[in-house]
Short mmCIF file of C-alpha atoms in Angstrom, two decimals:
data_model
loop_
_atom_site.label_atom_id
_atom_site.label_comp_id
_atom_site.label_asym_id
_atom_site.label_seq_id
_atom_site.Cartn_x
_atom_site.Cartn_y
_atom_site.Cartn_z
CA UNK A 1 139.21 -104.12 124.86
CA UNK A 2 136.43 -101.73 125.65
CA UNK A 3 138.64 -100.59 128.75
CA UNK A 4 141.07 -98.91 126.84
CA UNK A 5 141.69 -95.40 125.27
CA UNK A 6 141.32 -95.15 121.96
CA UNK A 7 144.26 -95.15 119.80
CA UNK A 8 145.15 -91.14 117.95
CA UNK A 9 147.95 -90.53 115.64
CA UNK A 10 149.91 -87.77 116.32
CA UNK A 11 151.02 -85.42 113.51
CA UNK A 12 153.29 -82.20 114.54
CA UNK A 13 154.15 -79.92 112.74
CA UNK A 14 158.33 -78.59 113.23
CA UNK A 15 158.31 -74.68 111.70
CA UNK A 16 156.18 -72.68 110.12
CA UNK A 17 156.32 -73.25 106.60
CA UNK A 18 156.87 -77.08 106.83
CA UNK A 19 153.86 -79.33 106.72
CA UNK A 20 152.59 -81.87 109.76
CA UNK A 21 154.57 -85.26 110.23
CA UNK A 22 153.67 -87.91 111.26
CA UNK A 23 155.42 -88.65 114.81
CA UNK A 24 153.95 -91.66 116.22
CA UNK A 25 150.44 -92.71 118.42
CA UNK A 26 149.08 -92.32 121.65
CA UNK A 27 146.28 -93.34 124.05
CA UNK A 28 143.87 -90.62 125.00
CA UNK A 29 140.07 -90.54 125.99
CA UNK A 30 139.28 -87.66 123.40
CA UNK A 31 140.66 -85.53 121.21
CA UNK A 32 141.61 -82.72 123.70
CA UNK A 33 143.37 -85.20 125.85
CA UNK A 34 145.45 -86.44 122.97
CA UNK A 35 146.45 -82.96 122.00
CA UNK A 36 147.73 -82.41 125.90
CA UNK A 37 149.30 -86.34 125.60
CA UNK A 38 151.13 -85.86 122.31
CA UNK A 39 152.42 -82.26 124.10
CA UNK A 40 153.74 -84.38 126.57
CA UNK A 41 154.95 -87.26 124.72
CA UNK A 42 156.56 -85.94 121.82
CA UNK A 43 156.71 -81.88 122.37
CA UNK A 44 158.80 -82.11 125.04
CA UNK A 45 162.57 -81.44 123.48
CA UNK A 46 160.94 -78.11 121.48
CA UNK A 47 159.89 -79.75 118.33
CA UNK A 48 156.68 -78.23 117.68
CA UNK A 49 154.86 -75.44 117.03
CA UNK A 50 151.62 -77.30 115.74
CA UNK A 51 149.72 -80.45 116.29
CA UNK A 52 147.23 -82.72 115.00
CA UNK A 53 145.57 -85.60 116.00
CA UNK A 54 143.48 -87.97 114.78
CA UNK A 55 141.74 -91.32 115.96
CA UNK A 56 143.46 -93.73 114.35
CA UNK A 57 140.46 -95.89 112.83
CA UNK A 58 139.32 -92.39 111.08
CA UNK A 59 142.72 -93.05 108.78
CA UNK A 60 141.92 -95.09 105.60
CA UNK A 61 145.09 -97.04 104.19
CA UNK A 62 146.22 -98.93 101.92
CA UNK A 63 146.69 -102.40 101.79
CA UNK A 64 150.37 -103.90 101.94
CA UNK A 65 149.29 -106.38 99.61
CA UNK A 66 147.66 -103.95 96.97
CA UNK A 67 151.51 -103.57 96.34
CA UNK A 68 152.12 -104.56 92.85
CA UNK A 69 149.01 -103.26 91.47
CA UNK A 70 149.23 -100.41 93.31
CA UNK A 71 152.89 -98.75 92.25
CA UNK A 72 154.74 -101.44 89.94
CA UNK A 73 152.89 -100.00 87.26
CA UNK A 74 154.95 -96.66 87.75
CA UNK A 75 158.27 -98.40 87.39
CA UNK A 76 159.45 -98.79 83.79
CA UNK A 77 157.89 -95.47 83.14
CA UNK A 78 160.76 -93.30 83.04
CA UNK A 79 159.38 -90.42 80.70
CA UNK A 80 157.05 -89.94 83.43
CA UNK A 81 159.97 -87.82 85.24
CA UNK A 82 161.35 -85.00 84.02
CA UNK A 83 165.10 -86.49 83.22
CA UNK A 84 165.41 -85.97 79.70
CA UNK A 85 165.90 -82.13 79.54
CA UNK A 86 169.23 -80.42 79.03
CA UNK A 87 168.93 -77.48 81.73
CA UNK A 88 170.90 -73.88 80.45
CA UNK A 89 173.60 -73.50 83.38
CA UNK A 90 171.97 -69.63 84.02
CA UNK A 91 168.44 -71.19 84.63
CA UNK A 92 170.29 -72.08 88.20
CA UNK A 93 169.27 -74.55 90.68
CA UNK A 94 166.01 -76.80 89.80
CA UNK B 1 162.62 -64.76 162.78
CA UNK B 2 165.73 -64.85 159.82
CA UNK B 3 165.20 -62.48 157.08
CA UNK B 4 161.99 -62.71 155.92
CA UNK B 5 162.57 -62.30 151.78
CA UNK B 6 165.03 -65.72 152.83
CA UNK B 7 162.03 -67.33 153.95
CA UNK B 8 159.46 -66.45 151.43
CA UNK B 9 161.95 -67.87 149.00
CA UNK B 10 162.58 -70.81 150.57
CA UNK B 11 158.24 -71.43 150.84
CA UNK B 12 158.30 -70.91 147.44
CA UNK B 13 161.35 -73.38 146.57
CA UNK B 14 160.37 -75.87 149.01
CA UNK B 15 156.76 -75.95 147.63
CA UNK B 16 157.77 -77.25 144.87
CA UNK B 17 160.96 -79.02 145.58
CA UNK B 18 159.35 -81.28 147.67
CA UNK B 19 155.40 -81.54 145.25
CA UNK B 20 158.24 -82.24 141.98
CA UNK B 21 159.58 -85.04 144.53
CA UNK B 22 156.84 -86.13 144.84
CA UNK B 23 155.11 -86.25 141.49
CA UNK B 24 158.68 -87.74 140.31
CA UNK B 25 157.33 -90.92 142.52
CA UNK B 26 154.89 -92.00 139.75
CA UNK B 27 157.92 -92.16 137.51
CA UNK B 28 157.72 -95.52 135.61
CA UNK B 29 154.37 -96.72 137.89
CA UNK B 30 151.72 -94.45 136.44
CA UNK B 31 148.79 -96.13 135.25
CA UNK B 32 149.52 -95.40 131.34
CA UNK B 33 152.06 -94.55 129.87
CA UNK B 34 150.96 -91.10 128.44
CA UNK B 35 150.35 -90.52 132.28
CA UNK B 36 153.66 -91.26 133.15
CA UNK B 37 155.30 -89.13 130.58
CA UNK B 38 153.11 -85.90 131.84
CA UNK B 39 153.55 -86.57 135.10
CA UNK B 40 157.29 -86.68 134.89
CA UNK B 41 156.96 -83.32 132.95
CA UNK B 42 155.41 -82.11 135.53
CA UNK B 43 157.83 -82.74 137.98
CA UNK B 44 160.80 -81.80 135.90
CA UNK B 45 158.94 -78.66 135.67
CA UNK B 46 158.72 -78.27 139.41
CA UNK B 47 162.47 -78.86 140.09
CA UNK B 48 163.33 -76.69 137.71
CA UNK B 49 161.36 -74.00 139.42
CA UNK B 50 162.61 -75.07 142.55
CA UNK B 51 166.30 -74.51 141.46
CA UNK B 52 165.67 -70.85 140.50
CA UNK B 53 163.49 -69.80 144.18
CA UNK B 54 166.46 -71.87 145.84
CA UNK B 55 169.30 -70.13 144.13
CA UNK B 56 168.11 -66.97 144.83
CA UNK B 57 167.27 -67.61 148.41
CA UNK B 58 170.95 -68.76 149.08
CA UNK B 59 172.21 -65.91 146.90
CA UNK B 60 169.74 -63.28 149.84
CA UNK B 61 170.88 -65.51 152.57
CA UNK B 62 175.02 -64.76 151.35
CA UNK B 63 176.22 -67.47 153.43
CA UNK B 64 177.38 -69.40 150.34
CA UNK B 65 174.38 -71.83 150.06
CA UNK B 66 172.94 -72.73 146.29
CA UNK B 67 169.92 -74.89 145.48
CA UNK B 68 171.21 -78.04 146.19
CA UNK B 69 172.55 -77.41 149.56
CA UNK B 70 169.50 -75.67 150.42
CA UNK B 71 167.92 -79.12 149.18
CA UNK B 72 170.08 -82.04 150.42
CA UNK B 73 171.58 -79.85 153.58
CA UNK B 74 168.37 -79.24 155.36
CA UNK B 75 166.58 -81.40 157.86
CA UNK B 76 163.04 -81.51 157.84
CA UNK B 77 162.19 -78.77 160.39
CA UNK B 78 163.96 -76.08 158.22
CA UNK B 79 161.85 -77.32 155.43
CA UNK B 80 158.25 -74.37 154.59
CA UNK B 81 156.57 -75.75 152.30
CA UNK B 82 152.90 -76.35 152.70
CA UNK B 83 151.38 -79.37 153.94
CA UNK B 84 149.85 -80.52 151.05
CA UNK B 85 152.62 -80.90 148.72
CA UNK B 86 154.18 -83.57 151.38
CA UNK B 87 150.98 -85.21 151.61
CA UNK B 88 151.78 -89.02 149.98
CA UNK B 89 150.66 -89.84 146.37
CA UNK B 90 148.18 -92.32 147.39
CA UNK B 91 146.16 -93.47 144.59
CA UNK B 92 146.36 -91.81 140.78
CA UNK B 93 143.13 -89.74 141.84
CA UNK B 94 144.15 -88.69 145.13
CA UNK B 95 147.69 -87.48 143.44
CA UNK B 96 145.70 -85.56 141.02
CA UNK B 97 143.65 -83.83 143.01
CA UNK B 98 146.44 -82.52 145.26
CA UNK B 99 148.38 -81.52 141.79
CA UNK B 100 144.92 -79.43 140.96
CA UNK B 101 144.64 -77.75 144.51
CA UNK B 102 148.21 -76.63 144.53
CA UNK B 103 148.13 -75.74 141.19
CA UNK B 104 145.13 -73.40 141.38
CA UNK B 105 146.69 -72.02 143.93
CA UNK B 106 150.53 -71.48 142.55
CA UNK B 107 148.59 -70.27 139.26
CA UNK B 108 146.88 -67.59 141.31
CA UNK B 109 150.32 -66.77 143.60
CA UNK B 110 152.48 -66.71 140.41
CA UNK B 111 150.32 -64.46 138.91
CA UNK B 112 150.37 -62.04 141.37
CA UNK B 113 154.24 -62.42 141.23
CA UNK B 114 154.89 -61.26 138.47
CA UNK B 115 154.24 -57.51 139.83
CA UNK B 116 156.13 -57.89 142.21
CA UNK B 117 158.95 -55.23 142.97
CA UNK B 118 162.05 -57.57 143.23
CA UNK B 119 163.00 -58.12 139.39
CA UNK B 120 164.24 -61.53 139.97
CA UNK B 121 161.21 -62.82 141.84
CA UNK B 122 159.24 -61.24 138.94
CA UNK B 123 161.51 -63.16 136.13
CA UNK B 124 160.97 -66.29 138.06
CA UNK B 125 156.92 -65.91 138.52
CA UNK B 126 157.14 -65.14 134.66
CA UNK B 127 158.70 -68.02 133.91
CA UNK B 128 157.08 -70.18 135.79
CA UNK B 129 153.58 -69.27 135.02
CA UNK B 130 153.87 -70.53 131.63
CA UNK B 131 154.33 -74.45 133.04
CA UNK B 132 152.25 -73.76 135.57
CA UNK B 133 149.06 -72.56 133.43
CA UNK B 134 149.37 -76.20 131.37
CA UNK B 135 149.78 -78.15 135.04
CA UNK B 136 146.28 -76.59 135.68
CA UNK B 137 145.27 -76.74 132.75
CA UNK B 138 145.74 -80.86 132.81
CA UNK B 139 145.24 -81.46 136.07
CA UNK B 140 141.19 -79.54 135.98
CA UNK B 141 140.92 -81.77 132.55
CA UNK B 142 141.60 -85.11 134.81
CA UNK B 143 139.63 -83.77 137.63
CA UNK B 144 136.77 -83.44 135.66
CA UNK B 145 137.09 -86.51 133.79
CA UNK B 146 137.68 -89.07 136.78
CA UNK B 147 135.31 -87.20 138.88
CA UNK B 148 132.15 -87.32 136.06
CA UNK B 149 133.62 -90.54 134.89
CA UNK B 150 132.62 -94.13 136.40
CA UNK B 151 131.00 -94.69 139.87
CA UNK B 152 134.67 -96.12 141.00
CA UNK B 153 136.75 -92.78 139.77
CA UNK B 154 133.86 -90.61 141.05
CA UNK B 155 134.59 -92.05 144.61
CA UNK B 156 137.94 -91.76 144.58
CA UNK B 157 138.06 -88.14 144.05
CA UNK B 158 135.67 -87.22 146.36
CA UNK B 159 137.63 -89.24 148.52
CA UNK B 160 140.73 -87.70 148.11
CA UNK B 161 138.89 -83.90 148.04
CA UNK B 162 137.46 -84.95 151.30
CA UNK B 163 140.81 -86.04 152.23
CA UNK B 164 142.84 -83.42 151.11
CA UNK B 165 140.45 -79.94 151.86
CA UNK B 166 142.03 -79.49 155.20
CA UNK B 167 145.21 -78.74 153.80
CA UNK B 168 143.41 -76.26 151.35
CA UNK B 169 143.64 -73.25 154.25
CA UNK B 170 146.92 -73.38 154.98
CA UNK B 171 147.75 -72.08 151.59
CA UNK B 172 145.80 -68.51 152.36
CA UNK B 173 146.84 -68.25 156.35
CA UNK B 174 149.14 -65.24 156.31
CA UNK B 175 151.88 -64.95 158.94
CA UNK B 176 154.31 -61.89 160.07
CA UNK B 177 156.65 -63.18 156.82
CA UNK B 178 154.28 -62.54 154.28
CA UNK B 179 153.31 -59.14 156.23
CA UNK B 180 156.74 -58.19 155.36
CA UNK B 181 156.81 -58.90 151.69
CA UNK B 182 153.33 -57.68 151.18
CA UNK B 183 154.41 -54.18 152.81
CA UNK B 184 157.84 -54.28 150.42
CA UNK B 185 155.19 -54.90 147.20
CA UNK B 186 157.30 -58.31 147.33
CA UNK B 187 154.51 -60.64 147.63
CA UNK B 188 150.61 -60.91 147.84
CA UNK B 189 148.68 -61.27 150.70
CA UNK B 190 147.66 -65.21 150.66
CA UNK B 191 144.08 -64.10 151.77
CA UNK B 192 143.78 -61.79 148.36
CA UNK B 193 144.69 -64.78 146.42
CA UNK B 194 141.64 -66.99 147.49
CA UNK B 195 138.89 -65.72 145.54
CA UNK B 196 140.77 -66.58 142.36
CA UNK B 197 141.53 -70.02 143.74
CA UNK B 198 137.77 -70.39 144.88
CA UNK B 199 136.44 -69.29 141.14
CA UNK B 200 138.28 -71.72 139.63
CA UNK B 201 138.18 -74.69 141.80
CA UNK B 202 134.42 -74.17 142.15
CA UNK B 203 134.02 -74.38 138.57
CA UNK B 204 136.00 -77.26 138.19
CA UNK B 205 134.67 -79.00 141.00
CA UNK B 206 131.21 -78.56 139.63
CA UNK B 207 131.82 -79.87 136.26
CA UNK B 208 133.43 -82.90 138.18
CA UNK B 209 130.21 -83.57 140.28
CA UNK B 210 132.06 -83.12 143.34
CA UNK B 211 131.53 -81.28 146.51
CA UNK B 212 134.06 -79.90 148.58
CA UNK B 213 133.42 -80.93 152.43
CA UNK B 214 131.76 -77.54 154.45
CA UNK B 215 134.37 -78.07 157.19
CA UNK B 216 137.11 -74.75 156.57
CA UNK B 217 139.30 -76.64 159.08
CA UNK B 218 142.65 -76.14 157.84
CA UNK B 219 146.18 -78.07 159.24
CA UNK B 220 148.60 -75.80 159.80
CA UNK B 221 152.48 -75.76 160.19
CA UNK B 222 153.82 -76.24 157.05
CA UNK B 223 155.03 -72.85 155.77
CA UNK B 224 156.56 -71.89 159.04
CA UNK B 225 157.93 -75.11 159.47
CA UNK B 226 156.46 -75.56 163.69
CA UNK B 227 154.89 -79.08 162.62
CA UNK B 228 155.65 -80.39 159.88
CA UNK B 229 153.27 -84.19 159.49
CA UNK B 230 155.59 -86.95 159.39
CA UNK B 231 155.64 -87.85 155.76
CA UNK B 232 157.96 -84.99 155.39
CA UNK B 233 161.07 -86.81 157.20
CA UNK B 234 160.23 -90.34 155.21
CA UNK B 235 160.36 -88.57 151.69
CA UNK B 236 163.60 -86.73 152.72
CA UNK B 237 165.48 -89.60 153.82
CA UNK B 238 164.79 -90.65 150.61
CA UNK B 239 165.06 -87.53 148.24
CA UNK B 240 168.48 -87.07 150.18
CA UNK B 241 169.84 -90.00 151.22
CA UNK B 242 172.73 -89.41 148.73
CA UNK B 243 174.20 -86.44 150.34
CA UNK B 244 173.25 -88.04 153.98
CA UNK B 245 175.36 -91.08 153.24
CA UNK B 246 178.18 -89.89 150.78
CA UNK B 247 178.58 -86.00 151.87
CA UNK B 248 179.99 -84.23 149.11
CA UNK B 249 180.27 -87.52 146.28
CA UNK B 250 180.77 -86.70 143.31
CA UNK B 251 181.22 -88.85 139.93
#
């Protein structure tokens, strides 16, 4: 509908040091008015110190049904973590 | 006259008490839903505010009064707050508009608070200013983008500026109260405070392509309470209607 707002995804970042999250989407007539919407909308309880948005048809994805090709491939390839090491107790946590 | 730093504090609670009413209207009506959300900030914001001017005005008073019995306890000719803030919501444009006014002018009055020499008036302005520099901050954004935006939104604010300017005045009219707290260093002078309000409203008003009427007629009665207009009384039988018909209820 040419009457509506487009549609921005709303990423916010919690602390320093952690990275942007996704939170959820919003309507907004430009990018300044999302960043003002998404304080409102999802900023209110404290959660942020950052946020980004972006217009949500600017966000390539994949396809759902790319599925199988896309990850099955990376199932019955175990070696492919790093599970088969003994770790010394004094190397500590991993 | 009662004690004049009771008063101020009461303008100051009431202007707010009864614009967070108000806004808190829209709640669940606005015309999106991001509105709606902001909106309702914006009035939380306001009440919030309004419980810290009220406190302390029944804490000066020391008849035992707090916030809400200054709020549900009063009839509407002990009310000050302005005129404009009890002015109805009318359409979204029309609400915004008064939201930018005020909010040009409580950024300009806060500011100025914050030197003042009472240390909890000072606290409070602090405080305040913070939600009230985003409320301005939004509400110029919306002003600008309804009033540049289609033919329809473009008459509707100038509408509701044309509508609303008379009740701009009212905010700068000094009276023997604020004499008092400007000669304590309590409060500003509402004249001093209009050439900030005029710098920024002009700029906004430009970049909105609209043009305040050249009438300076200004309604007056609000702040000292003598005439009140009669939306006050409808929006209190409604903000306290509670209290009016269960005194005291609790739950």
């Amino acid at each position: 509908m040419q009457n509506e707002w487009p549609l921005w995804e709303v990423f916010i970042r919690g602390q320093h040091g952690l990275s942007h999250r996704h939170v959820g989407s919003l309507h907004a007539a430009d990018a300044e008015g999302a960043i003002k919407n998404a304080r409102d909308v999802y900023t209110r309880r404290n959660e942020g110190v950052s946020i980004w948005v972006v217009e949500a048809r600017q966000i390539a994805a994949s396809s759902p049904g790319d599925k199988g090709p896309f990850y099955e491939p990376a199932n019955d390839k175990v070696y492919r973590h790093p599970g088969f090491f003994d770790i010394p107790d004094d190397a500590g946590a991993m | 006259m009662s004690d004049p730093l009771f008063e101020f504090l009461c303008r100051m609670g009431d202007n707010t008490l009864v614009l967070g009413h108000r806004v808190s209207e829209w709640c669940g009506v606005a015309p999106v839903l991001e509105e709606d959300i902001a909106l309702a900030n914006t009035a939380l914001d306001l009440i919030g505010q309004t419980t810290l001017w009220l406190n302390l005005a029944g804490e000066v008073e020391g008849a035992g009064r707090d916030a809400d019995a200054l709020a549900f306890r009063r009839d509407v000719r002990e009310f000050r707050n302005l005129l404009l803030v009890e002015q109805p919501n009318g359409d979204f444009g029309r609400t915004i508009m008064r939201q930018f006014l005020f909010d040009a002018w409580h950024r300009a009055c806060l500011s100025a608070l914050c030197e003042s020499t009472h240390d909890g008036i000072a606290a409070i302005a602090e405080k305040s200013l913070k939600e009230v520099t985003y409320h301005l901050e939004r509400a110029s954004d919306t002003v600008i983008g309804l009033g540049d935006g289609t033919d329809e939104s473009h008459a509707r604010m100038q509408t509701a500026l044309d509508r609303l300017w008379p009740f701009v005045g009212e905010m700068f009219t000094g009276d023997d109260v604020d004499k008092a707290m400007t000669s304590a260093g309590i409060a500003p002078d509402p004249a001093s405070l209009r050439p900030a309000f005029d710098e920024k409203v002009t700029d906004v008003l430009t970049n909105a392509t609209l043009t305040p009427p050249e009438s300076d007629f200004a309604h007056r009665g609000g702040k000292t309470g003598k005439r009140h207009s009669e939306h006050l009384g409808h929006l209190l039988t409604q903000m306290q209607w509670l209290q009016r018909a269960y005194p005291d209820a609790t739950w």
